[in-house]
Each structure stands twice: as C-alpha cells, then as structure tokens.
C-alpha cells in the first residue's frame, strides 16, 4: 500500500477529492490529513471522510519536528500539499525527496511566490486583465512554487470574471486533474 499524507490549511476541497478518488483502491490510500490553521474546515472534512487529522502549529513544523515525526509514524510515502500555505521545512524535504507534490492555482511561474496563494492569486489575475489562467501541479523544493512542473491545465478568463468566478473555474480544473496526476506520478515511481 502506498500511503499519502495530505497537508492543508483551509477549506479542504482538494483533500476531500483526493481521499475520495483513492477510496476503495487496494494500492494507494490517504493515511492522514495534517493542517496548520486551527479552525480550518479541512479538519471537519477529514472527520466526515473518516481520515485521521492532526493539527500542528509553526513550532511543530519548524522547531520541534513534531509534524515530520507524525508523518513518519503514519508511515507516509508521499506528501501532498492541498492548499497548504507554508514553506515545507528542510527536514521534511529531506525525508521525502522528490515525493512532495503541490498544486498552485495559476500557470506558474506566473502568479507564484510568497504571498501568492488562494484568493490572492485570482484577485491579481483578474486585476491584470489576463485572458487565461489555470493550475500547476509540481514537485516541491525549498522555494515557493519553484519545483519541477508535472502538469498544467488552462482555462479562459473572460472580461466579466470576478476572483470568485475564476476560483470556481480553477476548482473544477483541480477536481478534474489533481487526483489523477498524483496517481500517475506515484505509478511512475513504482
Ligand atoms: C486551491 O485552489 C489550491 O490550488 C490553492 O489553495 C486552494 C485550496 O483550496 N493553493 C495555493 O494557493 C498554494 N500556493 P482547498 O483547501 O479547498 O483545497
């Protein structure tokens, strides 16, 4: 069994989609959901899905190593960042070399980097009157949004799009592609 640990900070729609995609599969499972924002809805989704979820704060990630220790204890093979908004600590990168996957709600390298996450991305794309946006699924390294791209998908941005309507288009692309690309990436490493 290949075990996926999901890290998130917010609503958790991607975490839910990934968990549901792999449910009932005999070869891949979501072994835990780790979150770093105390009252994030992702915790409730984990509960509904019957997946163990654990909160870890800044100290647990960057000082004591408790978050990494938990991933080891859960025997995670891959780490999936699904709306996780902190830089992955060096010790975690070392523990999962080439095995941490992130999704970003824009066509990187555009609209990436520190502070460019979630709604901020869509606001910037709309404010700049872009005609297209999309998603980037990539491996994670020590910088924000810089690792090797695994997959991109595009969508049109129309003049009447708002950050909210663009976010809805992006979520559809995430739903359609993120679980599948995770699956294919795992299979290609077997
Ligand atoms: C997703 O749109 C994801 O692409 C984005 O946060 C959202 C999380 O939604 N990630 C980033 O901005 C990372 N820089 P969710 O919690 O409902 O899955």
mmCIF file of C-alpha atoms and ligand atoms in Angstrom:
data_model
loop_
_atom_site.group_PDB
_atom_site.id
_atom_site.type_symbol
_atom_site.label_atom_id
_atom_site.label_comp_id
_atom_site.label_asym_id
_atom_site.label_seq_id
_atom_site.Cartn_x
_atom_site.Cartn_y
_atom_site.Cartn_z
ATOM 1 C CA UNK A 1 0.000 0.000 0.000
ATOM 2 C CA UNK A 2 1.314 3.472 -0.913
ATOM 3 C CA UNK A 3 0.393 5.947 1.800
ATOM 4 C CA UNK A 4 -0.361 9.615 1.132
ATOM 5 C CA UNK A 5 -0.241 12.300 3.808
ATOM 6 C CA UNK A 6 -2.200 15.406 2.839
ATOM 7 C CA UNK A 7 -1.208 18.814 4.217
ATOM 8 C CA UNK A 8 -3.722 21.668 4.075
ATOM 9 C CA UNK A 9 -4.613 24.995 5.629
ATOM 10 C CA UNK A 10 -8.146 25.830 4.567
ATOM 11 C CA UNK A 11 -11.363 24.575 3.119
ATOM 12 C CA UNK A 12 -10.025 21.165 2.132
ATOM 13 C CA UNK A 13 -11.898 20.568 -1.117
ATOM 14 C CA UNK A 14 -8.787 19.118 -2.756
ATOM 15 C CA UNK A 15 -8.071 16.947 0.295
ATOM 16 C CA UNK A 16 -11.589 15.557 0.053
ATOM 17 C CA UNK A 17 -11.372 14.923 -3.688
ATOM 18 C CA UNK A 18 -8.047 13.123 -3.350
ATOM 19 C CA UNK A 19 -9.320 10.993 -0.470
ATOM 20 C CA UNK A 20 -12.478 10.045 -2.375
ATOM 21 C CA UNK A 21 -10.526 9.290 -5.558
ATOM 22 C CA UNK A 22 -8.337 6.731 -3.787
ATOM 23 C CA UNK A 23 -11.036 5.298 -1.503
ATOM 24 C CA UNK A 24 -11.578 1.621 -2.162
ATOM 25 C CA UNK A 25 -8.324 1.254 -4.068
ATOM 26 C CA UNK A 26 -6.140 -1.557 -2.816
ATOM 27 C CA UNK A 27 -2.841 0.109 -3.709
ATOM 28 C CA UNK A 28 -2.984 3.757 -2.554
ATOM 29 C CA UNK A 29 -4.609 5.350 0.490
ATOM 30 C CA UNK A 30 -4.706 8.658 2.323
ATOM 31 C CA UNK A 31 -3.197 7.840 5.721
ATOM 32 C CA UNK A 32 -3.667 11.223 7.417
ATOM 33 C CA UNK A 33 -4.530 14.873 6.945
ATOM 34 C CA UNK A 34 -2.303 17.414 8.644
ATOM 35 C CA UNK A 35 -3.431 21.021 8.978
ATOM 36 C CA UNK A 36 -1.851 24.156 10.369
ATOM 37 C CA UNK A 37 -4.816 26.515 10.860
ATOM 38 C CA UNK A 38 -6.726 25.617 13.987
ATOM 39 C CA UNK A 39 -10.336 26.039 12.915
ATOM 40 C CA UNK A 40 -9.816 25.167 9.233
ATOM 41 C CA UNK A 41 -12.746 23.364 7.641
ATOM 42 C CA UNK A 42 -10.378 20.699 6.341
ATOM 43 C CA UNK A 43 -10.474 19.172 9.859
ATOM 44 C CA UNK A 44 -14.240 18.700 9.613
ATOM 45 C CA UNK A 45 -13.923 17.198 6.149
ATOM 46 C CA UNK A 46 -11.334 14.721 7.448
ATOM 47 C CA UNK A 47 -13.734 13.724 10.188
ATOM 48 C CA UNK A 48 -16.559 13.211 7.673
ATOM 49 C CA UNK A 49 -14.251 11.116 5.498
ATOM 50 C CA UNK A 50 -13.042 9.032 8.431
ATOM 51 C CA UNK A 51 -9.413 10.061 7.933
ATOM 52 C CA UNK A 52 -7.221 10.797 10.935
ATOM 53 C CA UNK A 53 -6.435 14.518 11.096
ATOM 54 C CA UNK A 54 -3.934 16.280 13.281
ATOM 55 C CA UNK A 55 -3.218 19.976 13.873
ATOM 56 C CA UNK A 56 0.398 21.151 14.049
ATOM 57 C CA UNK A 57 1.465 24.749 14.632
ATOM 58 C CA UNK A 58 4.505 26.684 13.491
ATOM 59 C CA UNK A 59 6.733 25.335 16.246
ATOM 60 C CA UNK A 60 5.813 21.739 15.382
ATOM 61 C CA UNK A 61 6.830 22.300 11.773
ATOM 62 C CA UNK A 62 9.925 24.443 12.121
ATOM 63 C CA UNK A 63 11.373 23.790 15.589
ATOM 64 C CA UNK A 64 10.467 20.535 17.307
ATOM 65 C CA UNK A 65 9.932 18.437 14.165
ATOM 66 C CA UNK A 66 6.706 17.033 15.625
ATOM 67 C CA UNK A 67 4.862 17.320 12.306
ATOM 68 C CA UNK A 68 7.552 15.311 10.491
ATOM 69 C CA UNK A 69 7.651 12.789 13.314
ATOM 70 C CA UNK A 70 3.907 12.287 12.877
ATOM 71 C CA UNK A 71 4.286 11.684 9.118
ATOM 72 C CA UNK A 72 6.958 9.089 9.893
ATOM 73 C CA UNK A 73 4.777 7.445 12.492
ATOM 74 C CA UNK A 74 1.944 7.248 9.942
ATOM 75 C CA UNK A 75 4.453 5.689 7.502
ATOM 76 C CA UNK A 76 3.621 8.169 4.769
ATOM 77 C CA UNK A 77 5.327 7.553 1.428
ATOM 78 C CA UNK A 78 4.240 10.775 -0.293
ATOM 79 C CA UNK A 79 3.235 14.215 0.954
ATOM 80 C CA UNK A 80 0.505 16.051 -0.952
ATOM 81 C CA UNK A 81 0.134 19.798 -0.397
ATOM 82 C CA UNK A 82 -3.516 20.620 -0.997
ATOM 83 C CA UNK A 83 -3.877 24.301 -0.164
ATOM 84 C CA UNK A 84 -1.007 24.235 2.349
ATOM 85 C CA UNK A 85 0.292 27.758 2.761
ATOM 86 C CA UNK A 86 3.690 27.444 4.468
ATOM 87 C CA UNK A 87 7.096 26.643 3.100
ATOM 88 C CA UNK A 88 7.946 22.973 3.658
ATOM 89 C CA UNK A 89 10.746 22.757 6.263
ATOM 90 C CA UNK A 90 14.142 21.430 5.044
ATOM 91 C CA UNK A 91 13.977 18.298 7.219
ATOM 92 C CA UNK A 92 10.658 17.342 5.616
ATOM 93 C CA UNK A 93 12.085 17.889 2.119
ATOM 94 C CA UNK A 94 14.991 15.630 3.016
ATOM 95 C CA UNK A 95 12.683 12.962 4.420
ATOM 96 C CA UNK A 96 10.581 12.871 1.221
ATOM 97 C CA UNK A 97 12.995 13.599 -1.642
ATOM 98 C CA UNK A 98 11.031 14.146 -4.878
ATOM 99 C CA UNK A 99 7.932 12.886 -3.096
ATOM 100 C CA UNK A 100 6.154 16.108 -2.178
ATOM 101 C CA UNK A 101 3.563 17.374 -4.669
ATOM 102 C CA UNK A 102 1.866 20.787 -4.609
ATOM 103 C CA UNK A 103 -0.989 22.320 -6.538
ATOM 104 C CA UNK A 104 -0.924 26.012 -7.364
ATOM 105 C CA UNK A 105 -3.992 27.860 -8.724
ATOM 106 C CA UNK A 106 -2.211 29.650 -11.599
ATOM 107 C CA UNK A 107 0.104 28.983 -14.522
ATOM 108 C CA UNK A 108 3.490 29.076 -12.803
ATOM 109 C CA UNK A 109 5.928 30.759 -12.963
ATOM 110 C CA UNK A 110 3.263 33.484 -13.306
ATOM 111 C CA UNK A 111 1.480 34.442 -10.099
ATOM 112 C CA UNK A 112 3.644 32.350 -7.804
ATOM 113 C CA UNK A 113 5.906 33.041 -4.856
ATOM 114 C CA UNK A 114 5.429 34.195 -1.289
ATOM 115 C CA UNK A 115 2.013 35.693 -0.576
ATOM 116 C CA UNK A 116 0.563 34.374 -3.847
ATOM 117 C CA UNK A 117 -1.959 31.827 -2.682
ATOM 118 C CA UNK A 118 -5.656 31.075 -2.924
ATOM 119 C CA UNK A 119 -7.794 34.124 -3.478
ATOM 120 C CA UNK A 120 -4.812 36.500 -3.731
ATOM 121 C CA UNK A 121 -3.842 34.749 -6.952
ATOM 122 C CA UNK A 122 -7.286 35.112 -8.525
ATOM 123 C CA UNK A 123 -7.541 38.764 -7.480
ATOM 124 C CA UNK A 124 -4.203 39.528 -9.149
ATOM 125 C CA UNK A 125 -5.072 37.623 -12.333
ATOM 126 C CA UNK A 126 -8.410 39.466 -12.692
ATOM 127 C CA UNK A 127 -6.873 42.858 -11.801
ATOM 128 C CA UNK A 128 -4.272 42.374 -14.555
ATOM 129 C CA UNK A 129 -6.982 41.540 -17.145
ATOM 130 C CA UNK A 130 -5.335 38.237 -18.017
ATOM 131 C CA UNK A 131 -7.143 36.225 -20.687
ATOM 132 C CA UNK A 132 -6.147 32.844 -19.284
ATOM 133 C CA UNK A 133 -5.206 31.199 -16.030
ATOM 134 C CA UNK A 134 -5.042 27.620 -14.840
ATOM 135 C CA UNK A 135 -3.412 25.196 -12.456
ATOM 136 C CA UNK A 136 0.122 23.929 -11.986
ATOM 137 C CA UNK A 137 0.911 20.654 -10.263
ATOM 138 C CA UNK A 138 4.574 20.445 -9.342
ATOM 139 C CA UNK A 139 7.185 18.805 -7.173
ATOM 140 C CA UNK A 140 8.164 20.846 -4.134
ATOM 141 C CA UNK A 141 11.599 22.189 -3.351
ATOM 142 C CA UNK A 142 12.942 24.726 -0.880
ATOM 143 C CA UNK A 143 11.403 27.765 -2.617
ATOM 144 C CA UNK A 144 7.763 28.702 -3.003
ATOM 145 C CA UNK A 145 6.247 27.410 -6.260
ATOM 146 C CA UNK A 146 9.540 26.589 -7.981
ATOM 147 C CA UNK A 147 9.878 22.788 -8.274
ATOM 148 C CA UNK A 148 9.611 20.708 -11.460
ATOM 149 C CA UNK A 149 6.240 21.034 -13.179
ATOM 150 C CA UNK A 150 4.341 17.758 -13.554
ATOM 151 C CA UNK A 151 1.220 19.120 -15.241
ATOM 152 C CA UNK A 152 -0.592 22.318 -16.222
ATOM 153 C CA UNK A 153 -4.174 22.881 -17.352
ATOM 154 C CA UNK A 154 -5.606 26.164 -18.656
ATOM 155 C CA UNK A 155 -8.904 27.985 -18.523
ATOM 156 C CA UNK A 156 -10.168 31.163 -20.138
ATOM 157 C CA UNK A 157 -10.516 34.337 -18.080
ATOM 158 C CA UNK A 158 -13.327 36.445 -19.537
ATOM 159 C CA UNK A 159 -13.824 40.205 -19.004
ATOM 160 C CA UNK A 160 -16.786 39.541 -16.713
ATOM 161 C CA UNK A 161 -14.880 37.113 -14.472
ATOM 162 C CA UNK A 162 -14.506 38.049 -10.810
ATOM 163 C CA UNK A 163 -11.988 36.493 -8.407
ATOM 164 C CA UNK A 164 -14.831 34.274 -7.176
ATOM 165 C CA UNK A 165 -15.940 33.082 -10.611
ATOM 166 C CA UNK A 166 -12.323 32.433 -11.575
ATOM 167 C CA UNK A 167 -11.799 30.485 -8.329
ATOM 168 C CA UNK A 168 -14.763 28.295 -9.302
ATOM 169 C CA UNK A 169 -13.222 27.544 -12.718
ATOM 170 C CA UNK A 170 -9.899 26.721 -11.066
ATOM 171 C CA UNK A 171 -11.538 24.399 -8.540
ATOM 172 C CA UNK A 172 -13.129 22.479 -11.421
ATOM 173 C CA UNK A 173 -9.712 22.017 -13.034
ATOM 174 C CA UNK A 174 -8.270 20.920 -9.675
ATOM 175 C CA UNK A 175 -11.022 18.364 -9.243
ATOM 176 C CA UNK A 176 -10.564 17.030 -12.754
ATOM 177 C CA UNK A 177 -6.779 16.710 -12.694
ATOM 178 C CA UNK A 178 -5.114 16.738 -9.259
ATOM 179 C CA UNK A 179 -6.026 13.225 -8.052
ATOM 180 C CA UNK A 180 -5.242 11.724 -11.458
ATOM 181 C CA UNK A 181 -1.853 13.434 -11.730
ATOM 182 C CA UNK A 182 -0.964 12.278 -8.200
ATOM 183 C CA UNK A 183 -1.977 8.749 -9.213
ATOM 184 C CA UNK A 184 0.120 8.801 -12.396
ATOM 185 C CA UNK A 185 3.127 10.278 -10.585
ATOM 186 C CA UNK A 186 3.001 7.560 -7.943
ATOM 187 C CA UNK A 187 2.599 4.809 -10.552
ATOM 188 C CA UNK A 188 5.597 6.107 -12.495
ATOM 189 C CA UNK A 189 7.756 5.760 -9.354
ATOM 190 C CA UNK A 190 6.903 2.144 -8.672
HETATM 191 C C1 LIG B 1 -6.588 25.602 -4.007
HETATM 192 O O1 LIG B 1 -7.158 26.376 -5.021
HETATM 193 C C2 LIG B 1 -5.096 25.462 -4.214
HETATM 194 O O2 LIG B 1 -4.730 25.452 -5.557
HETATM 195 C C3 LIG B 1 -4.575 26.697 -3.520
HETATM 196 O O3 LIG B 1 -5.369 26.854 -2.398
HETATM 197 C C4 LIG B 1 -6.668 26.330 -2.670
HETATM 198 C C5 LIG B 1 -7.053 25.417 -1.532
HETATM 199 O O4 LIG B 1 -8.399 25.026 -1.613
HETATM 200 N N1 LIG B 1 -3.181 26.557 -3.200
HETATM 201 C C6 LIG B 1 -2.329 27.582 -3.159
HETATM 202 O O5 LIG B 1 -2.654 28.723 -3.356
HETATM 203 C C7 LIG B 1 -0.887 27.181 -2.820
HETATM 204 N N2 LIG B 1 0.004 28.294 -3.053
HETATM 205 P P1 LIG B 1 -8.917 23.793 -0.789
HETATM 206 O O6 LIG B 1 -8.438 23.947 0.648
HETATM 207 O O7 LIG B 1 -10.403 23.874 -0.875
HETATM 208 O O8 LIG B 1 -8.381 22.535 -1.428
#
